[in-house]
Short mmCIF file of C-alpha atoms in Angstrom, two decimals:
data_model
loop_
_atom_site.label_atom_id
_atom_site.label_comp_id
_atom_site.label_asym_id
_atom_site.label_seq_id
_atom_site.Cartn_x
_atom_site.Cartn_y
_atom_site.Cartn_z
CA MET A 1 11.14 53.84 117.64
CA ALA A 2 10.08 55.86 120.69
CA LYS A 3 6.74 57.63 120.45
CA LYS A 4 6.64 61.40 120.13
CA THR A 5 5.21 63.16 123.16
CA PHE A 6 2.60 65.88 122.92
CA TYR A 7 1.26 68.10 125.73
CA ILE A 8 -1.83 70.27 125.35
CA THR A 9 -3.79 72.13 128.00
CA THR A 10 -6.62 74.57 128.46
CA THR A 11 -6.58 77.46 130.87
CA ALA A 12 -7.58 76.64 134.45
CA PRO A 13 -11.19 77.87 134.85
CA TYR A 14 -11.89 80.10 137.83
CA VAL A 15 -14.24 78.30 140.22
CA ASN A 16 -16.47 81.22 141.20
CA ALA A 17 -19.41 80.13 139.03
CA ASP A 18 -20.89 77.15 137.19
CA PRO A 19 -19.17 75.95 133.99
CA HIS A 20 -20.39 77.84 130.92
CA ILE A 21 -20.50 77.14 127.22
CA GLY A 22 -17.41 79.29 126.53
CA PHE A 23 -15.15 77.02 128.53
CA ALA A 24 -16.85 73.98 127.02
CA LEU A 25 -15.73 75.30 123.61
CA GLU A 26 -12.14 75.65 124.78
CA ILE A 27 -11.82 72.22 126.30
CA ILE A 28 -13.58 70.48 123.39
CA GLN A 29 -11.14 72.17 120.98
CA ALA A 30 -8.22 70.90 123.05
CA ASP A 31 -9.75 67.43 123.25
CA ALA A 32 -10.10 67.19 119.46
CA ILE A 33 -6.40 68.03 119.06
CA ALA A 34 -5.40 65.55 121.78
CA ARG A 35 -7.41 62.74 120.16
CA PHE A 36 -5.95 63.54 116.73
CA HIS A 37 -2.40 63.24 118.06
CA ARG A 38 -3.22 59.89 119.65
CA GLN A 39 -4.49 58.68 116.27
CA PHE A 40 -1.21 59.90 114.83
CA GLY A 41 0.66 57.64 117.24
CA ASP A 42 1.84 60.29 119.69
CA GLU A 43 1.91 59.79 123.45
CA VAL A 44 -0.40 62.56 124.68
CA ALA A 45 -0.77 64.48 127.93
CA PHE A 46 -3.96 66.52 128.09
CA GLY A 47 -3.96 68.90 131.05
CA PHE A 48 -6.96 70.29 132.89
CA GLY A 49 -7.41 71.92 136.28
CA THR A 50 -9.07 74.62 138.34
CA ASP A 51 -7.97 78.09 139.48
CA GLU A 52 -9.09 78.51 143.10
CA HIS A 53 -7.44 81.48 144.83
CA GLY A 54 -8.03 85.22 144.85
CA LEU A 55 -10.27 87.96 146.18
CA LYS A 56 -13.31 87.10 144.08
CA ILE A 57 -13.51 83.53 145.40
CA TYR A 58 -12.71 84.64 148.95
CA ARG A 59 -15.64 87.08 148.93
CA LYS A 60 -17.96 84.55 147.32
CA ALA A 61 -17.12 82.02 150.03
CA LEU A 62 -17.75 84.60 152.75
CA GLU A 63 -21.11 85.49 151.18
CA ALA A 64 -22.04 81.81 151.15
CA LYS A 65 -20.76 81.46 154.75
CA LYS A 66 -18.47 78.64 153.70
CA ASP A 67 -14.83 77.79 154.17
CA PRO A 68 -13.05 78.91 150.96
CA LEU A 69 -11.59 75.45 150.30
CA LYS A 70 -14.97 73.77 150.75
CA TYR A 71 -16.53 76.38 148.46
CA CYS A 72 -13.86 75.70 145.82
CA SER A 73 -14.28 71.93 146.14
CA GLU A 74 -17.98 72.19 145.30
CA TYR A 75 -17.26 74.10 142.10
CA ALA A 76 -14.20 72.02 141.19
CA LYS A 77 -16.47 68.96 141.18
CA LYS A 78 -18.76 70.70 138.68
CA PHE A 79 -15.86 71.16 136.29
CA ASP A 80 -14.88 67.52 136.73
CA ASP A 81 -18.51 66.63 135.97
CA LEU A 82 -18.22 68.72 132.79
CA ARG A 83 -15.17 66.69 131.78
CA LYS A 84 -17.23 63.51 132.05
CA ALA A 85 -20.33 64.98 130.39
CA LEU A 86 -18.36 66.10 127.32
CA ASN A 87 -16.46 62.79 127.08
CA LEU A 88 -13.05 64.44 127.38
CA SER A 89 -9.81 62.45 127.18
CA THR A 90 -7.88 64.42 129.82
CA THR A 91 -4.90 62.69 131.42
CA HIS A 92 -3.72 65.25 134.00
CA PHE A 93 -5.74 67.27 136.49
CA ILE A 94 -4.66 69.57 139.31
CA ARG A 95 -6.34 72.16 141.51
CA THR A 96 -4.36 75.24 142.50
CA THR A 97 -5.25 74.43 146.12
CA ASP A 98 -3.54 71.02 145.86
CA LYS A 99 -0.30 70.67 147.81
CA PRO A 100 1.86 69.74 144.78
CA HIS A 101 0.73 72.92 143.01
CA ILE A 102 1.35 75.09 146.07
CA LYS A 103 4.89 73.69 146.35
CA ALA A 104 5.43 74.33 142.65
CA ALA A 105 4.20 77.94 142.91
CA GLN A 106 6.54 78.61 145.84
CA GLU A 107 9.52 77.06 144.06
CA PHE A 108 8.71 79.10 140.96
CA TRP A 109 8.55 82.27 143.12
CA ASN A 110 11.92 81.46 144.66
CA ARG A 111 13.55 81.06 141.24
CA CYS A 112 12.18 84.39 140.01
CA PHE A 113 13.22 86.03 143.28
CA LYS A 114 16.76 84.64 143.07
CA ASN A 115 16.97 85.97 139.52
CA GLY A 116 16.32 89.47 140.87
CA ASP A 117 12.90 89.74 139.24
CA ILE A 118 10.72 90.03 142.35
CA TYR A 119 10.98 93.08 144.58
CA LYS A 120 8.82 94.95 147.09
CA LYS A 121 7.43 98.48 146.88
CA ASN A 122 4.48 100.67 147.90
CA TYR A 123 2.00 101.54 145.20
CA ARG A 124 -1.53 102.58 144.30
CA ILE A 125 -3.72 100.57 141.98
CA LYS A 126 -7.14 100.52 140.43
CA TYR A 127 -8.42 96.97 140.63
CA CYS A 128 -11.31 95.08 139.01
CA VAL A 129 -12.40 92.22 141.26
CA GLY A 130 -14.28 90.65 138.34
CA CYS A 131 -11.14 90.35 136.21
CA GLU A 132 -8.83 89.88 139.22
CA LEU A 133 -6.58 92.36 137.39
CA GLU A 134 -5.13 95.83 137.84
CA LYS A 135 -6.54 98.41 135.44
CA THR A 136 -4.96 101.51 133.94
CA ASP A 137 -7.07 104.57 133.14
CA SER A 138 -6.85 103.74 129.43
CA GLU A 139 -8.41 100.32 130.09
CA LEU A 140 -11.44 101.85 131.85
CA SER A 141 -14.53 103.39 130.27
CA ASP A 142 -16.09 106.18 132.34
CA GLY A 143 -14.17 104.81 135.31
CA LYS A 144 -15.61 101.31 134.88
CA CYS A 145 -14.24 98.02 133.59
CA PRO A 146 -15.81 97.34 130.17
CA VAL A 147 -15.96 93.60 130.96
CA HIS A 148 -17.56 94.05 134.40
CA PRO A 149 -19.35 97.45 134.26
CA ASN A 150 -21.56 96.61 137.23
CA LEU A 151 -18.62 96.11 139.58
CA LYS A 152 -17.03 99.08 141.31
CA ILE A 153 -13.36 99.68 140.55
CA GLU A 154 -11.49 99.40 143.85
CA ASN A 155 -8.54 101.59 144.78
CA TYR A 156 -5.69 100.21 146.84
CA GLU A 157 -2.55 101.65 148.35
CA GLU A 158 -0.33 99.07 149.97
CA GLU A 159 3.04 97.36 149.97
CA ASN A 160 3.29 94.53 147.43
CA TYR A 161 5.86 92.40 145.72
CA PHE A 162 6.36 93.16 142.02
CA PHE A 163 7.59 91.17 139.04
CA ARG A 164 10.07 92.90 136.68
CA PHE A 165 7.95 92.47 133.58
CA SER A 166 9.62 95.51 131.98
CA LYS A 167 12.92 93.61 131.90
CA TYR A 168 11.57 91.12 129.36
CA GLN A 169 10.36 93.36 126.54
CA LYS A 170 13.30 92.60 124.24
CA LYS A 171 13.33 88.87 125.02
CA LEU A 172 9.61 88.55 124.35
CA LEU A 173 9.89 90.32 121.01
CA GLU A 174 12.78 88.01 120.10
CA LEU A 175 10.62 85.02 121.04
CA TYR A 176 7.84 86.17 118.72
CA GLU A 177 10.29 86.96 115.92
CA LYS A 178 11.98 83.56 116.06
CA ASN A 179 8.67 81.70 116.32
CA PRO A 180 6.18 83.25 113.85
CA ASP A 181 3.51 80.68 114.82
CA PHE A 182 4.05 81.08 118.57
CA VAL A 183 0.66 82.79 118.95
CA PHE A 184 -2.05 81.56 116.61
CA PRO A 185 -3.86 82.99 114.65
CA LYS A 186 -1.51 85.64 113.30
CA ASN A 187 -3.73 88.61 114.13
CA ARG A 188 -3.37 87.68 117.81
CA LEU A 189 0.41 87.52 117.42
CA LEU A 190 0.37 91.02 115.93
CA GLU A 191 -1.84 92.17 118.80
CA ILE A 192 0.53 90.90 121.49
CA LYS A 193 3.60 92.21 119.65
CA THR A 194 2.03 95.67 119.53
CA PHE A 195 1.27 95.47 123.25
CA VAL A 196 4.86 94.50 124.12
CA GLU A 197 6.42 97.05 121.74
CA LYS A 198 4.62 99.89 123.56
CA GLY A 199 6.58 99.06 126.71
CA LEU A 200 5.89 96.84 129.69
CA GLU A 201 5.16 97.81 133.27
CA ASP A 202 6.12 95.73 136.28
CA PHE A 203 3.06 94.22 137.93
CA SER A 204 2.09 93.23 141.45
CA VAL A 205 2.44 89.56 142.36
CA SER A 206 1.33 89.58 146.00
CA ARG A 207 -1.42 90.74 148.35
CA LEU A 208 -1.31 91.55 152.05
CA LYS A 209 -2.58 88.52 153.93
CA LYS A 210 -4.43 90.63 156.50
CA LYS A 211 -6.59 92.03 153.67
CA MET A 212 -6.87 88.92 151.48
CA PRO A 213 -5.71 85.68 153.11
CA TRP A 214 -6.93 83.26 150.42
CA GLY A 215 -3.81 82.56 148.40
CA VAL A 216 -0.49 80.71 148.29
CA ASP A 217 1.87 81.88 151.03
CA VAL A 218 4.83 83.91 149.77
CA PRO A 219 8.06 82.13 150.77
CA ASN A 220 9.86 83.80 153.68
CA ASP A 221 7.25 86.52 154.17
CA PRO A 222 4.25 85.57 156.34
CA GLU A 223 2.53 88.91 155.65
CA HIS A 224 1.92 88.21 151.95
CA VAL A 225 0.14 85.72 149.72
CA MET A 226 0.71 85.39 145.99
CA TYR A 227 -1.50 87.30 143.60
CA VAL A 228 -3.89 84.81 142.00
CA TRP A 229 -2.60 85.23 138.44
CA PHE A 230 1.00 84.47 139.43
CA ASP A 231 0.09 81.25 141.19
CA ALA A 232 -2.51 80.15 138.62
CA LEU A 233 -0.16 80.32 135.63
CA VAL A 234 2.19 77.83 137.30
CA PHE A 235 -0.62 75.29 136.85
CA TYR A 236 0.74 74.53 133.36
CA ILE A 237 3.88 72.98 134.81
CA SER A 238 2.67 71.76 138.21
CA ASN A 239 0.17 69.61 136.29
CA ILE A 240 3.02 67.57 134.78
CA GLY A 241 5.02 67.08 137.95
CA TRP A 242 7.28 70.15 138.14
CA PRO A 243 9.42 70.59 140.22
CA GLU A 244 9.17 67.27 142.10
CA ASN A 245 9.32 65.13 138.97
CA GLU A 246 11.75 66.77 136.56
CA LYS A 247 11.78 63.62 134.41
CA GLU A 248 8.04 63.86 133.73
CA PHE A 249 8.32 67.60 133.11
CA ASP A 250 11.12 67.07 130.58
CA LEU A 251 9.08 64.32 128.91
CA TRP A 252 6.10 66.58 128.19
CA TRP A 253 7.27 70.20 128.07
CA PRO A 254 6.86 72.45 126.07
CA VAL A 255 3.10 72.79 125.81
CA ILE A 256 0.40 73.94 123.39
CA GLN A 257 -1.97 76.17 125.36
CA VAL A 258 -5.58 76.79 124.33
CA ALA A 259 -7.02 80.04 125.69
CA GLY A 260 -9.67 82.68 125.06
CA LYS A 261 -8.88 86.08 123.57
CA ASP A 262 -9.31 87.69 127.01
CA ASN A 263 -6.29 85.64 128.12
CA LEU A 264 -3.94 86.73 125.35
CA ARG A 265 -1.65 88.96 127.43
CA GLN A 266 -1.48 86.64 130.41
CA GLN A 267 -0.64 83.53 128.36
CA SER A 268 1.59 84.89 125.61
CA ALA A 269 3.45 87.68 127.43
CA ILE A 270 3.19 87.54 131.24
CA TRP A 271 3.54 83.76 131.53
CA GLN A 272 6.35 83.64 128.97
CA ALA A 273 8.31 86.31 130.86
CA MET A 274 7.78 84.39 134.09
CA LEU A 275 9.14 81.21 132.49
CA MET A 276 12.20 83.11 131.27
CA SER A 277 12.76 84.47 134.76
CA ALA A 278 12.52 81.01 136.32
CA GLY A 279 15.00 79.61 133.79
CA LEU A 280 12.46 77.32 132.13
CA PRO A 281 11.73 76.82 128.40
CA ASN A 282 8.87 78.79 126.91
CA SER A 283 5.59 77.28 125.79
CA LYS A 284 5.46 75.74 122.31
CA GLN A 285 2.39 77.59 121.03
CA ILE A 286 -0.62 79.59 122.24
CA PHE A 287 -3.89 79.04 120.36
CA ILE A 288 -6.37 81.88 120.97
CA HIS A 289 -10.09 81.36 120.36
CA GLY A 290 -13.00 83.83 120.40
CA PHE A 291 -16.16 84.11 122.49
CA ILE A 292 -19.63 82.62 122.10
CA THR A 293 -22.64 84.91 121.87
CA SER A 294 -26.26 83.84 122.34
CA ASN A 295 -28.61 84.81 119.52
CA GLY A 296 -26.25 87.66 118.66
CA GLN A 297 -25.96 89.00 122.22
CA LYS A 298 -23.15 88.72 124.73
CA MET A 299 -24.03 86.17 127.39
CA SER A 300 -24.83 87.56 130.83
CA LYS A 301 -26.87 86.51 133.84
CA SER A 302 -28.82 89.78 133.73
CA LEU A 303 -30.03 89.02 130.19
CA GLY A 304 -30.84 85.46 131.17
CA ASN A 305 -29.12 84.05 128.09
CA VAL A 306 -26.24 82.11 129.66
CA ILE A 307 -26.05 78.63 128.09
CA ASN A 308 -25.55 75.72 130.49
CA PRO A 309 -23.50 72.96 128.80
CA PHE A 310 -25.01 70.29 131.06
CA ASP A 311 -28.49 71.18 129.79
CA LEU A 312 -27.28 70.86 126.20
CA VAL A 313 -25.74 67.45 126.82
CA LYS A 314 -28.90 66.25 128.53
CA LYS A 315 -31.07 67.26 125.56
CA TYR A 316 -28.80 66.56 122.58
CA GLY A 317 -26.02 64.27 123.82
CA SER A 318 -22.32 65.05 124.19
CA ASP A 319 -21.38 64.34 120.57
CA THR A 320 -23.98 66.80 119.26
CA VAL A 321 -22.64 69.53 121.55
CA ARG A 322 -19.08 68.78 120.45
CA TYR A 323 -20.08 68.80 116.78
CA TYR A 324 -21.98 72.09 117.01
CA LEU A 325 -19.20 73.94 118.82
CA LEU A 326 -16.43 72.66 116.54
CA LYS A 327 -18.35 73.16 113.30
CA GLU A 328 -20.47 76.26 113.91
CA ILE A 329 -18.22 78.39 116.15
CA PRO A 330 -15.26 79.88 114.21
CA SER A 331 -11.93 78.69 115.56
CA PHE A 332 -10.47 82.20 115.81
CA ASP A 333 -13.41 84.62 115.97
CA ASP A 334 -16.59 85.06 117.99
CA GLY A 335 -19.45 82.74 117.08
CA ASP A 336 -23.13 82.58 117.89
CA PHE A 337 -25.15 79.89 119.61
CA SER A 338 -28.87 79.40 119.08
CA TYR A 339 -31.17 76.51 119.93
CA ARG A 340 -32.83 76.89 116.53
CA ARG A 341 -29.52 76.29 114.76
CA MET A 342 -28.70 73.46 117.17
CA ASP A 343 -31.95 71.71 116.22
CA GLU A 344 -31.21 72.22 112.51
CA ILE A 345 -27.71 70.76 112.85
CA TYR A 346 -28.98 67.80 114.86
CA ASN A 347 -31.70 66.90 112.37
CA ALA A 348 -29.94 67.69 109.08
CA ASP A 349 -26.30 66.73 109.65
CA LEU A 350 -26.44 64.13 112.38
CA ALA A 351 -29.81 62.37 112.28
CA ASN A 352 -30.52 62.54 108.54
CA GLU A 353 -27.13 62.43 106.81
CA LEU A 354 -24.90 60.48 109.20
CA GLY A 355 -27.52 58.59 111.19
CA ASN A 356 -29.53 57.43 108.18
CA LEU A 357 -26.36 56.41 106.34
CA VAL A 358 -25.33 54.09 109.16
CA SER A 359 -28.87 52.79 109.61
CA ARG A 360 -29.42 51.90 105.96
CA LEU A 361 -26.02 50.22 105.58
CA THR A 362 -26.22 48.14 108.76
CA ASN A 363 -29.80 47.18 107.85
CA LEU A 364 -28.63 45.85 104.48
CA GLY A 365 -25.63 44.18 106.12
CA GLU A 366 -27.86 42.40 108.61
CA THR A 367 -30.33 41.35 105.90
CA ASP A 368 -27.50 39.76 103.90
CA SER A 369 -25.73 38.25 106.96
CA LEU A 370 -22.68 40.21 105.73
CA THR A 371 -19.28 39.66 107.36
CA VAL A 372 -16.70 42.48 107.15
CA THR A 373 -13.02 41.74 107.74
CA ASP A 374 -11.42 44.97 106.51
CA LYS A 375 -8.15 45.68 108.36
CA THR A 376 -7.11 48.85 106.56
CA ILE A 377 -4.88 51.11 108.68
CA GLU A 378 -6.26 54.61 108.35
CA GLN A 379 -4.01 57.63 107.76
CA TYR A 380 -4.51 61.37 107.39
CA ASN A 381 -3.43 63.22 104.27
CA ASN A 382 -1.14 66.25 104.49
CA LYS A 383 -4.02 68.68 103.94
CA THR A 384 -5.93 67.39 106.97
CA ILE A 385 -2.79 67.34 109.12
CA LYS A 386 -2.18 70.99 108.23
CA GLN A 387 -5.79 71.86 109.09
CA TYR A 388 -5.40 70.22 112.51
CA ASN A 389 -2.13 72.08 113.09
CA ASN A 390 -3.97 75.30 112.18
CA PHE A 391 -6.95 74.48 114.45
CA GLN A 392 -9.34 74.56 111.46
CA PHE A 393 -11.91 72.21 112.93
CA ASN A 394 -14.77 73.41 110.74
CA LEU A 395 -12.83 72.70 107.52
CA ILE A 396 -12.00 69.16 108.64
CA LEU A 397 -15.64 68.49 109.47
CA GLU A 398 -16.78 69.97 106.15
CA ASN A 399 -14.53 67.49 104.36
CA ILE A 400 -15.85 64.56 106.41
CA TRP A 401 -19.43 65.57 105.62
CA LYS A 402 -18.61 65.72 101.92
CA GLN A 403 -17.58 62.07 102.21
CA ILE A 404 -20.83 61.24 104.04
CA LYS A 405 -22.91 62.94 101.34
CA THR A 406 -20.93 61.24 98.58
CA LEU A 407 -21.44 57.82 100.15
CA ASN A 408 -25.16 58.48 100.56
CA LYS A 409 -25.41 59.50 96.88
CA THR A 410 -23.39 56.46 95.78
CA ILE A 411 -25.85 54.20 97.62
CA ASP A 412 -28.83 56.02 96.09
CA ASP A 413 -27.38 55.72 92.58
CA PHE A 414 -26.54 52.02 92.92
CA ALA A 415 -29.86 51.21 94.68
CA PRO A 416 -28.62 48.02 96.39
CA TRP A 417 -32.13 47.26 97.67
CA LYS A 418 -33.04 46.49 94.04
CA LYS A 419 -30.17 44.01 93.69
CA THR A 420 -29.79 40.43 94.88
CA PRO A 421 -27.54 39.82 97.93
CA GLU A 422 -24.90 38.30 95.63
CA ASP A 423 -24.95 41.24 93.20
CA ARG A 424 -24.59 43.83 95.95
CA LYS A 425 -22.07 42.07 98.21
CA ASP A 426 -18.88 43.67 96.83
CA PHE A 427 -20.60 47.05 96.70
CA LEU A 428 -21.66 46.84 100.35
CA LEU A 429 -18.22 45.69 101.47
CA GLN A 430 -16.71 48.78 99.82
CA CYS A 431 -19.37 50.96 101.46
CA PHE A 432 -18.54 49.55 104.89
CA LYS A 433 -14.84 50.18 104.25
CA THR A 434 -15.63 53.82 103.44
CA LEU A 435 -17.94 54.09 106.45
CA LYS A 436 -15.20 52.80 108.74
CA SER A 437 -12.81 55.43 107.34
CA ILE A 438 -15.39 58.16 107.96
CA ALA A 439 -15.92 56.96 111.54
CA TRP A 440 -12.17 56.95 112.17
CA GLN A 441 -11.95 60.56 110.98
CA LEU A 442 -14.91 61.48 113.20
CA GLU A 443 -13.32 60.08 116.37
CA PRO A 444 -11.65 63.33 117.53
CA PHE A 445 -14.97 65.15 117.14
CA LEU A 446 -17.70 62.58 117.92
CA PRO A 447 -15.87 59.87 119.90
CA GLU A 448 -18.95 58.02 121.18
CA THR A 449 -20.64 57.94 117.77
CA ALA A 450 -17.42 56.97 115.99
CA GLU A 451 -16.91 54.01 118.32
CA LYS A 452 -20.45 52.74 117.67
CA ILE A 453 -19.98 53.00 113.90
CA ILE A 454 -16.58 51.29 113.89
CA ILE A 455 -17.94 48.38 115.94
CA ALA A 456 -20.96 48.09 113.64
CA ALA A 457 -18.95 48.40 110.42
CA THR A 458 -16.16 45.95 111.27
CA SER A 459 -18.06 43.02 112.74
CA ILE A 460 -15.97 39.83 112.58
CA THR A 461 -19.15 37.74 112.68
CA LYS A 462 -22.15 39.34 111.01
CA ILE A 463 -23.27 42.93 110.58
CA LYS A 464 -26.15 43.87 112.87
CA LYS A 465 -28.45 46.84 112.45
CA ILE A 466 -27.83 49.32 115.26
CA PRO A 467 -30.34 51.62 117.00
CA PRO A 468 -30.58 55.21 115.68
CA LEU A 469 -27.40 57.14 116.49
CA PHE A 470 -29.38 60.37 116.84
CA PRO A 471 -32.98 59.64 117.94
CA ARG A 472 -35.83 62.06 117.28
CA LEU A 473 -35.65 65.06 119.63
CA LYS A 474 -38.28 65.23 122.35
#
């Protein structure tokens, strides 16, 4: 029987700043889902990439007195370093400055143009450079963008190409109606339906090259480059070979997209309309997560409370960072990060409960020269599968930790250290079988730790005590 294929991807982070904890959350969530599907026997594509065009990056490069591509390359490397630091199982990576992506964006443009959905007109806009988005008066507060209040709203009047977004109101509503889980959670689906029901306005998809040259060239018009959002969204399909490799595209598409709540409209409405225009199937599902605050405050450079994920990994290790974000940050709502809580989680959950469990069992196994030959094939129950499909990472981890606590209590009650090696052998073998099952369930969340436990708990020679999984914090 052929394996099922499964494609999941994050958004492409904009390379105008160092990676932050918010994107770490997104890509760790996607990684947990990707690893789960591999355990389930699926063939998985896990997409990742970087968004590298637009006015914001162009200005940043000029300020740094660097070539824009060189500037982007420096930041793209930082995101690739994040992938390694967080132990991510990505399979596909593309930069929007890569030639295959540029060709894909231009082919996508041509298909929308041939469908009559791209046209040229003069217009005036209010533009937030921070968001790289046009803003209506209703989206501004006292004339300022609520997301970037320190940046001046810029006014433009120029000739641009437009996409006929208004044409797709009915089709988008039909898409949502036929697919009630298309946007998850449901409150985000209701939010995007309300937005579309109010009516859609065509939006600009190009910029004059003489004003902003850093973008993908518009086919057959040397005076224009593509607006960054139009080109960036094509990343989801250029990353799996479209249009050069239609066979690979057909193998993987459609996709599950993981995105933040600030990306709701772009992912679940704009991008879906663009796919319809280009004659391509829509995405499979859009999972929308919330933001991370720091000690109850929104993160910002001015407050000095931006959390660097590399610093966290250096201090706590990648598995601790993964565990904290997947357990403590709500899947669908905003969640708070604090070093105090991180320390508590590390010591209580990881070092004491999980770490001590593994230490005491492997110590007993080594003392008794125990050999474990368990070959049980692990499987998930329907409840856990449903929780994965609903992105309920915290509930899955709560269940795993119940098993850890139960096993610890079982060991305490039996007190194997008071028994002879012969009297405790069968008990310990059962404990190692349970420990192996726990480690297998942990793999999507704590892959490095899970691997160490599985190796320790399934030794074909003799069990050996292993070093502490979570050493004392310095």
